[in-house]
Amino acid sequence: MLTLLHTAEVHVARFAALRDRLAPGAELRQEVRPDWLARARAEGVAAVAEEVTAFIRAAGGPVICTCTTLGPVAEAAGAARVDRPMMQRAARFGGPVLLVYTLASTAEASAALLCEYTPDIRRLDLSPLWPLFETGRGADFAAAIAEGVRSELTRQPAAVVVLAQVSMSDASPLLAGCGVPVLSAPEAALRAGLGL
């Protein structure tokens, strides 16, 4: 059984739908801990490292952490980071990667991971949009991300766009036709976790 560690309830349906499309019948355990993200944002990720580690070690099987803020501590405890397959793929495009994020606490973790594969990174901070996600305005959140990315691409070209957080993935289809590939994390991570 594959365990998914989320920090937002909305991701449960997202990954269940992906599982049903990619591997119907595969067993997922989905744990949601928004309190861990809240504490990590307020006190630093080290504040929840012990609890995250205990959860992963007790899972009894593979774990994917879908929260980019918690990703480094989760990976250190033996979990897979949801964004690693996406970052590896982004580097293969061989040009500037536009790293887009909407939560400041993920910025350094995402950039450090991407730097393992390429130094050619440009950041786009869309953190003023995060309250749209927190208040359940998912469609507005995705649309605003897409608008921000399109605007940025007119100012500085990129070879590929990376949507750093799982919560941003609904913006991906809205960026069709923007002229460059747009990567989001959920499908690649679930494929890897299920061995597809």
CSV table of C-alpha atoms in Angstrom, one decimal:
chain,number,residue,atom,x,y,z
A,1,MET,CA,0.0,0.0,0.0
A,2,LEU,CA,1.2,3.5,-0.9
A,3,THR,CA,0.7,6.2,1.7
A,4,LEU,CA,0.3,9.8,0.7
A,5,LEU,CA,1.0,12.6,3.3
A,6,HIS,CA,-1.0,15.7,2.4
A,7,THR,CA,-1.4,19.1,4.2
A,8,ALA,CA,-4.6,20.0,2.4
A,9,GLU,CA,-7.8,17.9,2.2
A,10,VAL,CA,-8.4,18.9,-1.5
A,11,HIS,CA,-5.5,16.7,-2.5
A,12,VAL,CA,-7.3,13.5,-1.4
A,13,ALA,CA,-9.8,13.7,-4.3
A,14,ARG,CA,-7.0,14.8,-6.7
A,15,PHE,CA,-4.9,11.8,-6.0
A,16,ALA,CA,-7.8,9.4,-5.8
A,17,ALA,CA,-8.9,10.5,-9.3
A,18,LEU,CA,-5.3,10.1,-10.6
A,19,ARG,CA,-5.1,6.6,-9.1
A,20,ASP,CA,-8.4,5.6,-10.7
A,21,ARG,CA,-7.1,6.8,-14.1
A,22,LEU,CA,-3.6,5.3,-13.8
A,23,ALA,CA,-4.0,2.2,-11.7
A,24,PRO,CA,-7.6,1.4,-10.8
A,25,GLY,CA,-7.7,-0.8,-7.7
A,26,ALA,CA,-4.3,0.3,-6.3
A,27,GLU,CA,-4.6,0.8,-2.6
A,28,LEU,CA,-3.8,4.3,-1.3
A,29,ARG,CA,-3.8,5.5,2.3
A,30,GLN,CA,-4.2,9.3,2.4
A,31,GLU,CA,-3.3,11.2,5.5
A,32,VAL,CA,-4.1,14.9,5.8
A,33,ARG,CA,-2.2,17.1,8.3
A,34,PRO,CA,-2.8,20.8,7.7
A,35,ASP,CA,-1.5,21.5,11.2
A,36,TRP,CA,2.0,20.4,10.2
A,37,LEU,CA,2.1,22.9,7.4
A,38,ALA,CA,0.7,25.7,9.7
A,39,ARG,CA,3.4,25.0,12.3
A,40,ALA,CA,6.2,24.7,9.7
A,41,ARG,CA,5.2,28.1,8.2
A,42,ALA,CA,5.0,29.7,11.7
A,43,GLU,CA,8.0,28.1,13.4
A,44,GLY,CA,10.1,26.5,10.6
A,45,VAL,CA,10.0,23.0,9.3
A,46,ALA,CA,12.3,21.7,12.1
A,47,ALA,CA,9.3,22.2,14.4
A,48,VAL,CA,7.5,19.3,12.9
A,49,ALA,CA,10.4,17.1,11.8
A,50,GLU,CA,10.0,14.7,14.7
A,51,GLU,CA,6.3,14.1,14.1
A,52,VAL,CA,6.7,13.8,10.3
A,53,THR,CA,9.6,11.3,10.7
A,54,ALA,CA,7.6,9.2,13.2
A,55,PHE,CA,4.6,9.1,10.8
A,56,ILE,CA,6.7,8.0,7.9
A,57,ARG,CA,8.6,5.3,9.8
A,58,ALA,CA,5.3,3.9,11.1
A,59,ALA,CA,3.7,3.8,7.7
A,60,GLY,CA,4.9,0.3,6.9
A,61,GLY,CA,5.5,0.9,3.2
A,62,PRO,CA,6.3,3.6,0.7
A,63,VAL,CA,5.2,7.2,1.4
A,64,ILE,CA,5.0,10.2,-0.9
A,65,CYS,CA,4.9,13.6,0.8
A,66,THR,CA,2.8,15.9,-1.3
A,67,CYS,CA,3.7,19.1,0.6
A,68,THR,CA,6.8,20.9,-0.8
A,69,THR,CA,7.4,22.7,2.5
A,70,LEU,CA,7.6,19.4,4.4
A,71,GLY,CA,9.4,17.7,1.5
A,72,PRO,CA,13.0,17.9,2.8
A,73,VAL,CA,12.3,16.5,6.3
A,74,ALA,CA,10.0,13.9,4.8
A,75,GLU,CA,12.7,12.7,2.3
A,76,ALA,CA,15.3,12.6,5.1
A,77,ALA,CA,12.9,10.3,6.9
A,78,GLY,CA,12.6,8.0,3.9
A,79,ALA,CA,9.6,9.3,2.1
A,80,ALA,CA,9.6,10.3,-1.6
A,81,ARG,CA,9.2,14.0,-2.4
A,82,VAL,CA,6.2,14.6,-4.7
A,83,ASP,CA,8.2,17.2,-6.7
A,84,ARG,CA,11.5,15.2,-7.4
A,85,PRO,CA,10.4,13.5,-10.6
A,86,MET,CA,9.1,16.8,-11.9
A,87,MET,CA,12.4,18.6,-11.1
A,88,GLN,CA,14.4,15.9,-12.8
A,89,ARG,CA,12.3,16.2,-15.9
A,90,ALA,CA,12.5,20.0,-16.0
A,91,ALA,CA,16.2,19.9,-16.1
A,92,ARG,CA,16.2,17.8,-19.3
A,93,PHE,CA,14.8,20.7,-21.3
A,94,GLY,CA,18.2,22.2,-21.2
A,95,GLY,CA,17.4,25.9,-20.7
A,96,PRO,CA,16.1,28.3,-18.1
A,97,VAL,CA,13.5,26.8,-15.7
A,98,LEU,CA,10.8,29.2,-14.5
A,99,LEU,CA,10.1,28.0,-11.0
A,100,VAL,CA,6.7,29.3,-9.9
A,101,TYR,CA,5.5,29.1,-6.3
A,102,THR,CA,2.6,30.5,-4.3
A,103,LEU,CA,3.8,29.8,-0.8
A,104,ALA,CA,6.9,31.4,0.5
A,105,SER,CA,7.8,28.5,2.8
A,106,THR,CA,8.3,26.3,-0.3
A,107,ALA,CA,10.6,28.6,-2.2
A,108,GLU,CA,13.9,27.5,-0.8
A,109,ALA,CA,13.0,23.8,-0.6
A,110,SER,CA,11.9,23.8,-4.2
A,111,ALA,CA,14.8,25.8,-5.5
A,112,ALA,CA,17.3,23.6,-3.6
A,113,LEU,CA,15.8,20.5,-5.1
A,114,LEU,CA,15.8,21.9,-8.6
A,115,CYS,CA,19.4,23.1,-8.2
A,116,GLU,CA,20.4,19.4,-7.8
A,117,TYR,CA,19.6,19.0,-11.5
A,118,THR,CA,20.2,22.5,-13.1
A,119,PRO,CA,21.6,25.8,-12.0
A,120,ASP,CA,19.6,27.7,-14.6
A,121,ILE,CA,16.6,28.7,-12.5
A,122,ARG,CA,14.4,31.8,-12.5
A,123,ARG,CA,11.9,32.3,-9.8
A,124,LEU,CA,8.3,33.7,-9.9
A,125,ASP,CA,6.9,34.4,-6.5
A,126,LEU,CA,3.1,34.4,-6.7
A,127,SER,CA,2.6,34.1,-2.9
A,128,PRO,CA,0.0,36.9,-2.8
A,129,LEU,CA,-2.3,34.4,-4.5
A,130,TRP,CA,-2.1,31.8,-1.7
A,131,PRO,CA,-5.2,33.1,0.2
A,132,LEU,CA,-7.3,32.1,-2.8
A,133,PHE,CA,-6.3,28.5,-2.2
A,134,GLU,CA,-6.7,28.7,1.6
A,135,THR,CA,-10.3,30.0,1.2
A,136,GLY,CA,-11.3,27.3,-1.3
A,137,ARG,CA,-11.4,29.5,-4.4
A,138,GLY,CA,-9.6,26.9,-6.5
A,139,ALA,CA,-10.7,28.1,-9.9
A,140,ASP,CA,-9.7,31.7,-9.2
A,141,PHE,CA,-6.4,30.5,-7.8
A,142,ALA,CA,-5.6,28.5,-10.9
A,143,ALA,CA,-6.7,31.3,-13.2
A,144,ALA,CA,-4.5,33.9,-11.4
A,145,ILE,CA,-1.5,31.6,-11.5
A,146,ALA,CA,-1.9,31.1,-15.2
A,147,GLU,CA,-2.2,34.8,-15.7
A,148,GLY,CA,0.9,35.5,-13.7
A,149,VAL,CA,2.9,32.9,-15.6
A,150,ARG,CA,1.9,34.2,-19.0
A,151,SER,CA,2.8,37.7,-18.0
A,152,GLU,CA,6.2,36.6,-16.7
A,153,LEU,CA,6.9,34.7,-19.9
A,154,THR,CA,6.5,37.8,-21.9
A,155,ARG,CA,9.2,39.5,-19.8
A,156,GLN,CA,11.7,36.6,-19.6
A,157,PRO,CA,11.6,33.5,-21.8
A,158,ALA,CA,12.0,30.1,-20.3
A,159,ALA,CA,12.5,26.6,-21.6
A,160,VAL,CA,10.0,25.1,-19.2
A,161,VAL,CA,7.7,26.2,-16.4
A,162,VAL,CA,7.6,24.3,-13.1
A,163,LEU,CA,4.5,24.7,-10.9
A,164,ALA,CA,6.2,24.0,-7.6
A,165,GLN,CA,3.3,22.9,-5.5
A,166,VAL,CA,0.6,20.2,-5.9
A,167,SER,CA,-2.0,22.9,-5.1
A,168,MET,CA,-1.0,24.7,-8.3
A,169,SER,CA,-1.5,21.8,-10.7
A,170,ASP,CA,-5.0,23.0,-11.9
A,171,ALA,CA,-3.3,25.9,-13.5
A,172,SER,CA,-1.4,23.6,-15.9
A,173,PRO,CA,-4.2,23.1,-18.5
A,174,LEU,CA,-4.9,26.8,-18.4
A,175,LEU,CA,-1.4,27.4,-19.7
A,176,ALA,CA,-1.8,25.2,-22.8
A,177,GLY,CA,-0.5,27.2,-25.7
A,178,CYS,CA,1.8,29.4,-23.7
A,179,GLY,CA,4.7,28.3,-25.9
A,180,VAL,CA,6.7,26.2,-23.4
A,181,PRO,CA,6.0,23.0,-21.5
A,182,VAL,CA,4.4,23.4,-18.1
A,183,LEU,CA,5.1,20.7,-15.5
A,184,SER,CA,3.2,19.9,-12.4
A,185,ALA,CA,4.0,17.2,-9.8
A,186,PRO,CA,1.0,14.9,-9.1
A,187,GLU,CA,1.0,12.4,-12.0
A,188,ALA,CA,4.7,11.8,-12.3
A,189,ALA,CA,5.0,11.3,-8.6
A,190,LEU,CA,2.1,8.9,-8.4
A,191,ARG,CA,3.4,6.9,-11.4
A,192,ALA,CA,6.7,6.6,-9.6
A,193,GLY,CA,5.1,5.6,-6.3
A,194,LEU,CA,3.0,2.9,-7.9
A,195,GLY,CA,5.9,1.7,-10.1
A,196,LEU,CA,4.2,2.5,-13.4
